Amino acid sequence: MEFPMGSTTEDDGFGICYRLERRNAGLQVPTVTDTRTIRVKFPRGSITYSVDSLDDDKLKRLFPAATRLLSIVRVSLQPGGEVTVEGEGWLNKLQPIVGDKTLVNILMQRDFTFIVHKPSGVLRSDWNEDQLPPPFSYPYGTLHDWDTERFDNLIKNNKGHQFWPAWTFDDQNSHTAVLVQSQIQDVRWLCHAAEQIAEQRFLARFVTTKEDENAGGDELSSFAIISLTGEFLNHYDAPLRQLIRDQFLTVELYNKPEDEGRATSLDARIVAHPTEIEPPLKNFRPAGKDELILQVRNTEGSHHSRAPIFGVHTSDSRGEAIKAMEKSTGH
């Protein structure tokens, strides 16, 4: 049901109202509206109804300007049944809108009559409850306590198109399911991606600073230049944007690519603008967008040592580093 708003709504300080208009491919676009809308639903399986053609006498008397066939639909609520209203706000301050009846009076009645611009034969088919799909329900069950294994299985087994946004729900379980799944599905994909990224291994070149040239504070540090791959960056583009947002991460170091156990792990920070760090990276400019430069905090060794830990070899230039890597890997 749509009701026109006052022409001075914005001037009176109530602003401009919008409604979501459905477009192609499920897109919903905010559109300026001058009407207030509520949705009234009859209880499924709890009504009786009839559809008839509006005879010529009534048609001419009630709608003298009508140029097409009209139908009359009569709906009655069965005992215990009542309509459900989706919408917000009082209409006309709950004052009468038709004669002495308010909108609430109209919606609380047991019998309803509608005049519809559609032939009765077509309308009978549209009003056939047997042709309706099953009542909608979210496929997430009734258990909503924290259980990541159950959540992962539910998400895996119920992939499909996105649900329409909802602001009202048929029952509390649907409401709870939406609240829980909106949070779970927002983070579980990122958790899985983080686990997969942690399994990736890449070759790295290390650069050390000289005495009195430590960049980025008082803590001893060195730099690691990691050669990623375009395939890796393309595949994990979306999760990487989230995971490295604060620029801090942990680097796990292995003596050999095939080693199962790591030699150590270090705290690191992504160097967003490596060209501004002089002189330690002067000869190690990134060769392309697939290289990642990290400033690594040295957690072991004496305060007088600026070399990386556990015997990492360092080089004075990119060329020397590449030759050393080729020699160590055999290609």
Short mmCIF file of C-alpha atoms in Angstrom, two decimals:
data_model
loop_
_atom_site.label_atom_id
_atom_site.label_comp_id
_atom_site.label_asym_id
_atom_site.label_seq_id
_atom_site.Cartn_x
_atom_site.Cartn_y
_atom_site.Cartn_z
CA MET A 1 0.00 0.00 0.00
CA GLU A 2 1.38 3.39 -1.02
CA PHE A 3 0.40 6.69 0.56
CA PRO A 4 1.46 10.11 -0.79
CA MET A 5 3.65 12.24 1.41
CA GLY A 6 3.03 15.90 2.06
CA SER A 7 4.41 18.35 -0.49
CA THR A 8 6.20 20.27 2.28
CA THR A 9 7.95 17.26 3.85
CA GLU A 10 11.46 18.55 3.14
CA ASP A 11 10.62 22.14 4.09
CA ASP A 12 9.22 20.88 7.40
CA GLY A 13 12.58 19.32 8.26
CA PHE A 14 11.86 15.67 7.48
CA GLY A 15 14.31 15.52 4.58
CA ILE A 16 14.04 13.53 1.37
CA CYS A 17 12.89 9.91 1.47
CA TYR A 18 14.32 7.11 -0.65
CA ARG A 19 13.25 3.58 -1.42
CA LEU A 20 15.20 0.66 -2.88
CA GLU A 21 14.13 0.00 -6.45
CA ARG A 22 14.95 -3.40 -7.89
CA ARG A 23 16.68 -3.33 -11.26
CA ASN A 24 18.09 -5.99 -13.57
CA ALA A 25 20.34 -8.73 -12.14
CA GLY A 26 19.03 -8.12 -8.63
CA LEU A 27 20.56 -4.66 -8.37
CA GLN A 28 18.84 -2.39 -5.86
CA VAL A 29 19.17 1.34 -6.43
CA PRO A 30 18.13 4.06 -3.92
CA THR A 31 15.46 6.16 -5.64
CA VAL A 32 13.80 9.36 -4.42
CA THR A 33 10.17 8.72 -3.53
CA ASP A 34 7.21 10.89 -2.59
CA THR A 35 5.18 8.01 -1.15
CA ARG A 36 5.29 5.99 2.03
CA THR A 37 4.92 2.25 1.48
CA ILE A 38 3.84 -0.62 3.71
CA ARG A 39 3.51 -4.27 2.72
CA VAL A 40 0.50 -6.21 3.97
CA LYS A 41 0.70 -10.02 3.87
CA PHE A 42 -2.15 -12.47 4.28
CA PRO A 43 -1.36 -15.60 6.32
CA ARG A 44 -0.63 -18.50 4.02
CA GLY A 45 -3.13 -21.33 4.39
CA SER A 46 -5.37 -19.26 6.68
CA ILE A 47 -7.59 -17.44 4.20
CA THR A 48 -10.56 -18.11 1.96
CA TYR A 49 -10.97 -16.07 -1.21
CA SER A 50 -12.97 -15.71 -4.38
CA VAL A 51 -12.27 -14.02 -7.72
CA ASP A 52 -15.10 -12.76 -9.94
CA SER A 53 -15.54 -10.43 -12.86
CA LEU A 54 -16.95 -7.02 -12.06
CA ASP A 55 -20.30 -6.81 -13.86
CA ASP A 56 -21.02 -3.95 -16.22
CA ASP A 57 -23.43 -2.16 -13.87
CA LYS A 58 -20.95 -2.02 -10.99
CA LEU A 59 -18.12 -1.18 -13.39
CA LYS A 60 -19.94 1.83 -14.80
CA ARG A 61 -21.15 2.95 -11.38
CA LEU A 62 -17.84 2.64 -9.54
CA PHE A 63 -15.37 3.29 -12.35
CA PRO A 64 -17.12 5.13 -15.18
CA ALA A 65 -13.82 5.97 -16.92
CA ALA A 66 -12.47 2.39 -16.87
CA THR A 67 -11.53 1.07 -20.32
CA ARG A 68 -10.66 -2.53 -19.48
CA LEU A 69 -12.12 -5.46 -17.58
CA LEU A 70 -11.84 -5.30 -13.80
CA SER A 71 -12.12 -8.14 -11.30
CA ILE A 72 -13.27 -8.22 -7.70
CA VAL A 73 -11.33 -10.24 -5.13
CA ARG A 74 -12.84 -11.05 -1.74
CA VAL A 75 -10.56 -12.34 1.01
CA SER A 76 -11.60 -13.56 4.47
CA LEU A 77 -9.33 -14.54 7.34
CA GLN A 78 -9.92 -17.91 8.95
CA PRO A 79 -10.15 -18.13 12.77
CA GLY A 80 -6.75 -17.39 14.28
CA GLY A 81 -5.39 -15.82 11.10
CA GLU A 82 -4.28 -12.20 10.88
CA VAL A 83 -2.44 -10.02 8.41
CA THR A 84 1.23 -9.13 8.83
CA VAL A 85 2.36 -5.58 8.14
CA GLU A 86 5.89 -4.66 7.07
CA GLY A 87 6.65 -0.97 7.31
CA GLU A 88 7.58 1.84 9.66
CA GLY A 89 5.90 4.86 11.11
CA TRP A 90 2.36 6.00 11.81
CA LEU A 91 0.27 7.25 8.91
CA ASN A 92 -1.55 10.55 9.35
CA LYS A 93 -0.87 10.42 13.11
CA LEU A 94 -3.34 7.51 13.30
CA GLN A 95 -6.21 9.78 12.32
CA PRO A 96 -9.07 8.47 10.13
CA ILE A 97 -8.19 8.14 6.45
CA VAL A 98 -11.51 6.84 5.09
CA GLY A 99 -14.67 8.04 6.83
CA ASP A 100 -14.15 7.32 10.51
CA LYS A 101 -11.70 4.44 9.94
CA THR A 102 -7.96 4.62 10.59
CA LEU A 103 -5.43 2.49 8.74
CA VAL A 104 -5.20 0.21 11.77
CA ASN A 105 -8.99 -0.26 11.74
CA ILE A 106 -8.82 -1.29 8.10
CA LEU A 107 -5.96 -3.74 8.59
CA MET A 108 -7.61 -5.36 11.63
CA GLN A 109 -10.81 -6.28 9.80
CA ARG A 110 -11.55 -9.89 8.94
CA ASP A 111 -12.88 -9.41 5.41
CA PHE A 112 -11.22 -7.52 2.56
CA THR A 113 -12.41 -6.56 -0.91
CA PHE A 114 -10.12 -5.52 -3.78
CA ILE A 115 -10.79 -4.24 -7.29
CA VAL A 116 -7.98 -5.41 -9.57
CA HIS A 117 -7.08 -4.34 -13.11
CA LYS A 118 -6.83 -7.86 -14.49
CA PRO A 119 -9.22 -10.35 -16.11
CA SER A 120 -10.74 -12.77 -13.61
CA GLY A 121 -9.39 -15.87 -15.40
CA VAL A 122 -5.80 -14.65 -15.15
CA LEU A 123 -6.32 -13.45 -11.60
CA ARG A 124 -7.63 -16.84 -10.43
CA SER A 125 -4.37 -18.41 -11.61
CA ASP A 126 -2.31 -15.75 -9.85
CA TRP A 127 -4.19 -16.28 -6.59
CA ASN A 128 -3.80 -20.06 -6.60
CA GLU A 129 -1.92 -20.96 -3.40
CA ASP A 130 -1.08 -24.40 -4.78
CA GLN A 131 1.17 -22.79 -7.40
CA LEU A 132 3.22 -20.86 -4.89
CA PRO A 133 6.74 -22.07 -4.05
CA PRO A 134 7.37 -23.44 -0.54
CA PRO A 135 7.56 -20.84 2.22
CA PHE A 136 10.98 -19.20 2.27
CA SER A 137 13.43 -20.12 5.02
CA TYR A 138 17.16 -19.58 5.44
CA PRO A 139 19.12 -22.85 5.06
CA TYR A 140 21.13 -22.45 8.26
CA GLY A 141 19.11 -24.51 10.72
CA THR A 142 18.30 -23.52 14.28
CA LEU A 143 21.74 -23.83 15.93
CA HIS A 144 23.60 -20.54 15.89
CA ASP A 145 26.21 -20.89 18.65
CA TRP A 146 29.87 -20.51 17.68
CA ASP A 147 31.06 -23.60 15.80
CA THR A 148 33.44 -22.88 12.91
CA GLU A 149 33.26 -26.43 11.54
CA ARG A 150 29.46 -26.31 11.35
CA PHE A 151 29.58 -22.81 9.87
CA ASP A 152 32.04 -23.90 7.17
CA ASN A 153 29.88 -26.90 6.23
CA LEU A 154 26.73 -24.76 6.04
CA ILE A 155 28.43 -22.22 3.79
CA LYS A 156 29.94 -24.93 1.58
CA ASN A 157 26.63 -26.77 1.15
CA ASN A 158 24.47 -23.70 0.53
CA LYS A 159 26.26 -21.72 -2.14
CA GLY A 160 24.10 -19.76 -4.54
CA HIS A 161 22.79 -16.31 -5.34
CA GLN A 162 22.83 -13.62 -2.68
CA PHE A 163 19.67 -13.31 -0.59
CA TRP A 164 17.61 -10.17 -0.94
CA PRO A 165 18.34 -7.66 1.84
CA ALA A 166 15.74 -7.95 4.61
CA TRP A 167 14.65 -5.59 7.37
CA THR A 168 11.80 -7.72 8.73
CA PHE A 169 11.66 -11.46 9.42
CA ASP A 170 8.96 -14.06 9.80
CA ASP A 171 10.34 -15.39 13.09
CA GLN A 172 13.19 -14.94 15.56
CA ASN A 173 15.17 -17.88 14.17
CA SER A 174 15.35 -16.21 10.74
CA HIS A 175 16.43 -12.98 12.40
CA THR A 176 19.15 -14.74 14.40
CA ALA A 177 20.36 -16.72 11.37
CA VAL A 178 20.81 -13.54 9.34
CA LEU A 179 22.63 -11.72 12.14
CA VAL A 180 25.02 -14.64 12.73
CA GLN A 181 25.67 -15.49 9.08
CA SER A 182 26.26 -11.86 8.12
CA GLN A 183 29.21 -11.86 10.53
CA ILE A 184 30.46 -15.39 9.87
CA GLN A 185 30.44 -15.15 6.09
CA ASP A 186 32.17 -11.80 6.30
CA VAL A 187 35.25 -13.31 7.97
CA ARG A 188 35.44 -17.04 7.21
CA TRP A 189 36.51 -16.55 3.59
CA LEU A 190 39.32 -14.32 4.86
CA CYS A 191 40.39 -16.90 7.46
CA HIS A 192 40.60 -19.62 4.80
CA ALA A 193 42.59 -17.34 2.48
CA ALA A 194 44.99 -16.44 5.31
CA GLU A 195 45.61 -20.14 6.00
CA GLN A 196 46.35 -20.76 2.32
CA ILE A 197 48.63 -17.73 2.05
CA ALA A 198 50.57 -18.90 5.11
CA GLU A 199 51.42 -22.11 3.22
CA GLN A 200 53.04 -20.24 0.32
CA ARG A 201 56.85 -20.01 0.17
CA PHE A 202 58.92 -17.52 -1.81
CA LEU A 203 62.62 -16.76 -2.17
CA ALA A 204 63.88 -13.65 -0.41
CA ARG A 205 66.98 -11.42 -0.59
CA PHE A 206 68.19 -9.66 2.54
CA VAL A 207 69.75 -6.21 2.83
CA THR A 208 71.39 -4.99 6.02
CA THR A 209 72.03 -1.47 7.19
CA LYS A 210 75.41 -0.14 8.12
CA GLU A 211 76.28 1.31 11.50
CA ASP A 212 74.21 4.35 12.40
CA GLU A 213 71.95 3.85 9.36
CA ASN A 214 69.14 1.90 10.97
CA ALA A 215 65.86 3.00 9.40
CA GLY A 216 62.52 3.18 11.14
CA GLY A 217 63.45 3.69 14.81
CA ASP A 218 65.86 2.43 17.44
CA GLU A 219 65.20 -1.28 17.01
CA LEU A 220 67.70 -3.24 14.95
CA SER A 221 66.30 -4.21 11.57
CA SER A 222 67.13 -5.42 8.11
CA PHE A 223 65.23 -5.55 4.85
CA ALA A 224 63.85 -8.54 2.97
CA ILE A 225 63.02 -8.32 -0.72
CA ILE A 226 60.55 -11.10 -1.55
CA SER A 227 59.85 -12.13 -5.13
CA LEU A 228 56.16 -13.00 -5.42
CA THR A 229 54.39 -14.16 -8.57
CA GLY A 230 51.69 -12.55 -10.66
CA GLU A 231 49.55 -15.67 -10.31
CA PHE A 232 49.73 -15.47 -6.51
CA LEU A 233 48.90 -11.76 -6.44
CA ASN A 234 45.96 -12.14 -8.82
CA HIS A 235 44.51 -15.14 -6.96
CA TYR A 236 44.75 -13.56 -3.51
CA ASP A 237 44.18 -9.94 -4.49
CA ALA A 238 40.98 -9.45 -2.43
CA PRO A 239 42.16 -11.09 0.83
CA LEU A 240 45.61 -9.48 0.63
CA ARG A 241 44.01 -6.04 0.55
CA GLN A 242 42.36 -6.85 3.88
CA LEU A 243 45.21 -8.76 5.54
CA ILE A 244 47.98 -6.22 4.94
CA ARG A 245 45.91 -3.15 5.68
CA ASP A 246 47.90 -2.29 8.82
CA GLN A 247 51.21 -3.19 7.05
CA PHE A 248 52.40 -5.52 9.85
CA LEU A 249 52.85 -9.27 9.41
CA THR A 250 54.95 -12.27 10.45
CA VAL A 251 57.57 -13.80 8.17
CA GLU A 252 58.48 -17.46 8.56
CA LEU A 253 61.98 -18.37 7.40
CA TYR A 254 63.04 -21.80 6.14
CA ASN A 255 66.55 -23.01 5.35
CA LYS A 256 65.26 -24.88 2.29
CA PRO A 257 61.95 -24.68 0.39
CA GLU A 258 61.22 -28.35 1.09
CA ASP A 259 61.80 -28.11 4.86
CA GLU A 260 58.70 -28.91 6.92
CA GLY A 261 59.74 -27.02 10.03
CA ARG A 262 60.61 -23.34 9.94
CA ALA A 263 63.96 -22.11 11.19
CA THR A 264 62.48 -19.03 12.83
CA SER A 265 59.82 -16.35 12.46
CA LEU A 266 60.26 -12.59 12.45
CA ASP A 267 58.03 -9.57 12.90
CA ALA A 268 57.98 -7.43 9.79
CA ARG A 269 56.48 -4.28 8.32
CA ILE A 270 55.65 -3.67 4.69
CA VAL A 271 57.71 -0.86 3.17
CA ALA A 272 55.13 1.03 1.16
CA HIS A 273 57.61 3.52 -0.35
CA PRO A 274 61.01 1.79 -0.62
CA THR A 275 62.49 4.53 -2.80
CA GLU A 276 62.40 6.88 0.18
CA ILE A 277 64.75 4.69 2.24
CA GLU A 278 68.36 5.63 1.62
CA PRO A 279 70.98 4.28 1.53
CA PRO A 280 70.19 0.64 2.48
CA LEU A 281 67.84 0.09 -0.47
CA LYS A 282 69.65 2.30 -2.96
CA ASN A 283 70.83 -0.66 -4.99
CA PHE A 284 67.68 -2.74 -4.41
CA ARG A 285 64.88 -0.86 -6.09
CA PRO A 286 61.87 -3.12 -6.76
CA ALA A 287 62.24 -4.61 -10.21
CA GLY A 288 58.47 -4.85 -10.69
CA LYS A 289 55.06 -4.90 -9.03
CA ASP A 290 55.55 -8.55 -8.02
CA GLU A 291 58.25 -7.72 -5.46
CA LEU A 292 57.45 -7.07 -1.83
CA ILE A 293 59.88 -5.23 0.46
CA LEU A 294 59.69 -5.80 4.21
CA GLN A 295 61.52 -4.19 7.08
CA VAL A 296 62.32 -7.09 9.41
CA ARG A 297 62.93 -6.66 13.13
CA ASN A 298 65.96 -8.61 14.30
CA THR A 299 64.95 -10.41 17.47
CA GLU A 300 68.22 -12.27 17.96
CA GLY A 301 71.92 -11.35 18.03
CA SER A 302 73.79 -8.64 19.89
CA HIS A 303 72.91 -4.98 19.86
CA HIS A 304 76.05 -4.35 17.82
CA SER A 305 75.03 -6.67 15.01
CA ARG A 306 72.79 -5.53 12.20
CA ALA A 307 72.90 -8.77 10.22
CA PRO A 308 69.85 -11.02 9.86
CA ILE A 309 69.76 -14.17 11.97
CA PHE A 310 70.74 -17.81 11.42
CA GLY A 311 73.34 -17.20 8.73
CA VAL A 312 71.31 -15.37 6.09
CA HIS A 313 73.57 -14.17 3.29
CA THR A 314 73.40 -10.50 2.34
CA SER A 315 74.43 -8.70 -0.83
CA ASP A 316 75.46 -5.19 -1.79
CA SER A 317 73.47 -5.02 -5.03
CA ARG A 318 70.55 -6.61 -6.84
CA GLY A 319 72.83 -8.29 -9.35
CA GLU A 320 74.88 -10.01 -6.66
CA ALA A 321 71.73 -11.11 -4.87
CA ILE A 322 70.22 -12.62 -8.02
CA LYS A 323 73.43 -14.51 -8.80
CA ALA A 324 73.53 -15.87 -5.25
CA MET A 325 69.91 -17.01 -5.48
CA GLU A 326 70.47 -18.70 -8.83
CA LYS A 327 73.50 -20.49 -7.43
CA SER A 328 71.65 -21.68 -4.33
CA THR A 329 68.58 -22.89 -6.25
CA GLY A 330 70.43 -24.28 -9.24
CA HIS A 331 68.53 -22.20 -11.83
#
